[in-house]
Amino acid sequence: MPIITLTTDFGTKDHFVGAVKGAIYNELTDVRIVDISHHVTPFGITEAAYILKNSYQNFPNDTIHIIGVDSEISVENRPIAIELDNQFFICCDNGIISMITNDINPDKIVEITIHNTGDKKFSILDAFVRVACHIARGGKLDVVGKQIDEIKKLYEIQPLVNAEENKIVGSVIYIDNFGNVISNISEKTFNNVGKGREFEVVARNYTFKTIHKKYNDIVDYSIPADKRQDDGKKLAIFNSENFLEISMYRSNLKTVGGASSLLGLDYRDNITVRFL
Amino acid sequence: MPIITLTTDFGTKDHFVGAVKGAIYNELTDVRIVDISHHVTPFGITEAAYILKNSYQNFPNDTIHIIGVDSEISVENRPIAIELDNQFFICCDNGIISMITNDINPDKIVEITIHNTGDKKFSILDAFVRVACHIARGGKLDVVGKQIDEIKKLYEIQPLVNAEENKIVGSVIYIDNFGNVISNISEKTFNNVGKGREFEVVARNYTFKTIHKKYNDIVDYSIPADKRQDDGKKLAIFNSENFLEISMYRSNLKTVGGASSLLGLDYRDNITVRFL
Amino acid sequence: MPIITLTTDFGTKDHFVGAVKGAIYNELTDVRIVDISHHVTPFGITEAAYILKNSYQNFPNDTIHIIGVDSEISVENRPIAIELDNQFFICCDNGIISMITNDINPDKIVEITIHNTGDKKFSILDAFVRVACHIARGGKLDVVGKQIDEIKKLYEIQPLVNAEENKIVGSVIYIDNFGNVISNISEKTFNNVGKGREFEVVARNYTFKTIHKKYNDIVDYSIPADKRQDDGKKLAIFNSENFLEISMYRSNLKTVGGASSLLGLDYRDNITVRFL
């Protein structure tokens, strides 16, 4: 059974998500629809890229991903469909695909042309759903668009390395449900540049000498549980997606606060690794 | 496979939605459950009507819609099941159905009677799920209730036209995820009353002389992208559901604000069209 | 078709839920995934227990429940899989199972051992998904873990009865989407201790002499609807899950407030029943 996923900035209160699902089920009786996220910040293509980058590979081959973020079609924001890493992505050509993958070249890119027939305003319903259902039925990309070679490239998700190769200057690309602050510095980049040297991670005026593998690495289990005071301790960690993250142990963004609120780290702020 | 949709004010944190889904799967092994919205404002039947009005028609024929908003059964709030526009709606008779459709007469209305057997308090579980599963199995409405002719009528979703037919006085019926302010003035009503005359749209002390077809109509693409200052511009538009909407271009309700917060427009505020 | 439910504190914005669903669909083509809740307060095992306690029994036999709350594996937080009441639960041994059921003994408990093979950090993906899919395929618990006899017990969800048996001291265990304040005092405990005596319910400085069966019990339907002033009245009720709850009639937590905000009742505050 084909899988169509949805990643949007529509929220889950309004009718938009229901309308899209209804339209898909109206075309295909045998399909799974999976919500990846509908709470992307409005027009937040970096966020949407981070979310998809860290989830799409778990899905089976041939999964079709609809991205409804910054998807009003214009002369500068053309609808595209892409075959990439054995999966399909349908979105606007606003740079999001270049942030989802840095290493993998798309197998095929088409500019969607079937949306030109009507006067509907809602691009997702007008074009994306029809393209997704076409692919789900085993249809070819060429039928719904014309092949193109280039898509818009954005590199916001990439950190910078200085000429001396002793410093990685990254930035905050995502703040998660726990207030964890996630940088664009991958463990791979860290290892490639650092080559095993000593280091310090600097985020605002906080410095970290260790990057942990698990959150509870900081807990000393030899101390009795009721004597420990680990909750709220700050730490640097390579998270489950292998990005450098600043976290506070067992924090709660809505009550006591998380790393983002307590350390004052926001989207786009710098996070730097200095090798010594 | 039958489709049952859920539109409620239950939120998605509590156990209510999970309990309803479990109960449906316990009765039917072969069914699709689709969440339309669980974030309707508590007891917000106008919101629920707007959400369903703009999504139900995308679903296939015979889809069954459960509406869990203002659904505690009382002598004044009877549970009903309705066949309408080739679909089914199960809700309480609180006026919501009259706001979902103004033009289409229900093919059949029954007052649900099967809930009287137990002492369960949670109407959705007690009655709505059983009725939905009965319909999904191809059962007739008459088996679960007794036919009635009248349902409660509410007209909040309808704008007023003055006697001279040169003014439409509408009101805000919905504020969406982007802070867009949506009125009850449809493009059809606008055209029928306006007959091509010049007009102005007035919302508080803001006036709009143009109603756009797409949000990015206001962008001048001949100006280089980095010189444009369109974000945050206010505009009037007929939205994807063909209602007159006041919007701010690419706004973000949670950070800089949207039309609702920046222009001070709230649910039930007046929006007027004057023809000249 | 097997059913796997998810109850987590991941939120619905991040990639976590999508990643888990993708991983399940990658292992099983024929499975239903049901979201029970992803908005449990971070590390809120009492909340998660309340949510599952009140939803799991609606699901068919053999449903598999993954609980991703406080699920980072450590020497003190072992992953377990449990067969209980004809259903399966996969979680960490943090006390959550003892709060889901007080009366029912698990049929089988295993400590999951298959997670020790890799260095993945994200326990749910590493272990829980694989165990869930194994069970969904009809596999035995013994294959994925070693049998154990004891799990961690927490009694937070239990109220206290004084020696004279004329007082039940309970506490707030949950605040729902409407701001209703839910105690751990069940109707059964109330009846067993009270034996039909007169009583008063005390929550902060508010006293209730009646416990209602339905919210709209407090409405006098002989008064015309436009003359009634019931909205916002406070009441005690045995809710749909048969727990004693303090509510305000038709309240809205986000606008005028609900029982929690208006009466100043928060998680863990005392609610007492005195028998006279």
GROMACS .gro file of C-alpha atoms in nm, chain A residues 6-21 35 37-42 68-69, chain B residues 35-39 174 176-178 254, chain C residues 12-13:
model
   37
    6LEU     CA    1   0.241   1.534   0.505
    7THR     CA    2   0.475   1.799   0.644
    8THR     CA    3   0.311   2.141   0.663
    9ASP     CA    4   0.281   2.469   0.849
   10PHE     CA    5  -0.100   2.441   0.847
   11GLY     CA    6  -0.147   2.362   1.216
   12THR     CA    7  -0.399   2.099   1.321
   13LYS     CA    8  -0.692   2.322   1.413
   14ASP     CA    9  -0.797   2.447   1.069
   15HIS     CA   10  -0.967   2.251   0.793
   16PHE     CA   11  -0.660   2.240   0.568
   17VAL     CA   12  -0.520   1.903   0.679
   18GLY     CA   13  -0.863   1.737   0.674
   19ALA     CA   14  -0.929   1.880   0.330
   20VAL     CA   15  -0.601   1.741   0.194
   21LYS     CA   16  -0.666   1.397   0.344
   35ASP     CA   17   0.134   1.309   0.941
   37SER     CA   18   0.436   1.747   1.123
   38HIS     CA   19   0.180   2.022   1.078
   39HIS     CA   20   0.343   2.253   1.330
   40VAL     CA   21   0.634   2.383   1.125
   41THR     CA   22   0.672   2.757   1.194
   42PRO     CA   23   0.485   2.941   0.914
   68GLY     CA   24   0.316   2.217   0.236
   69VAL     CA   25   0.546   2.490   0.365
  311ASP     CA   26  -0.880   1.340   1.234
  312ILE     CA   27  -1.021   1.659   1.089
  313SER     CA   28  -0.962   1.871   1.398
  314HIS     CA   29  -0.948   1.822   1.775
  315HIS     CA   30  -0.860   2.184   1.846
  450TYR     CA   31  -1.274   3.219   1.199
  452ASP     CA   32  -0.672   3.055   1.105
  453ASN     CA   33  -0.327   2.920   1.193
  454PHE     CA   34  -0.158   3.217   1.021
  530LYS     CA   35   0.349   3.338   1.721
  564THR     CA   36   0.380   1.675   1.730
  565LYS     CA   37   0.611   1.937   1.582
   0.00000   0.00000   0.00000
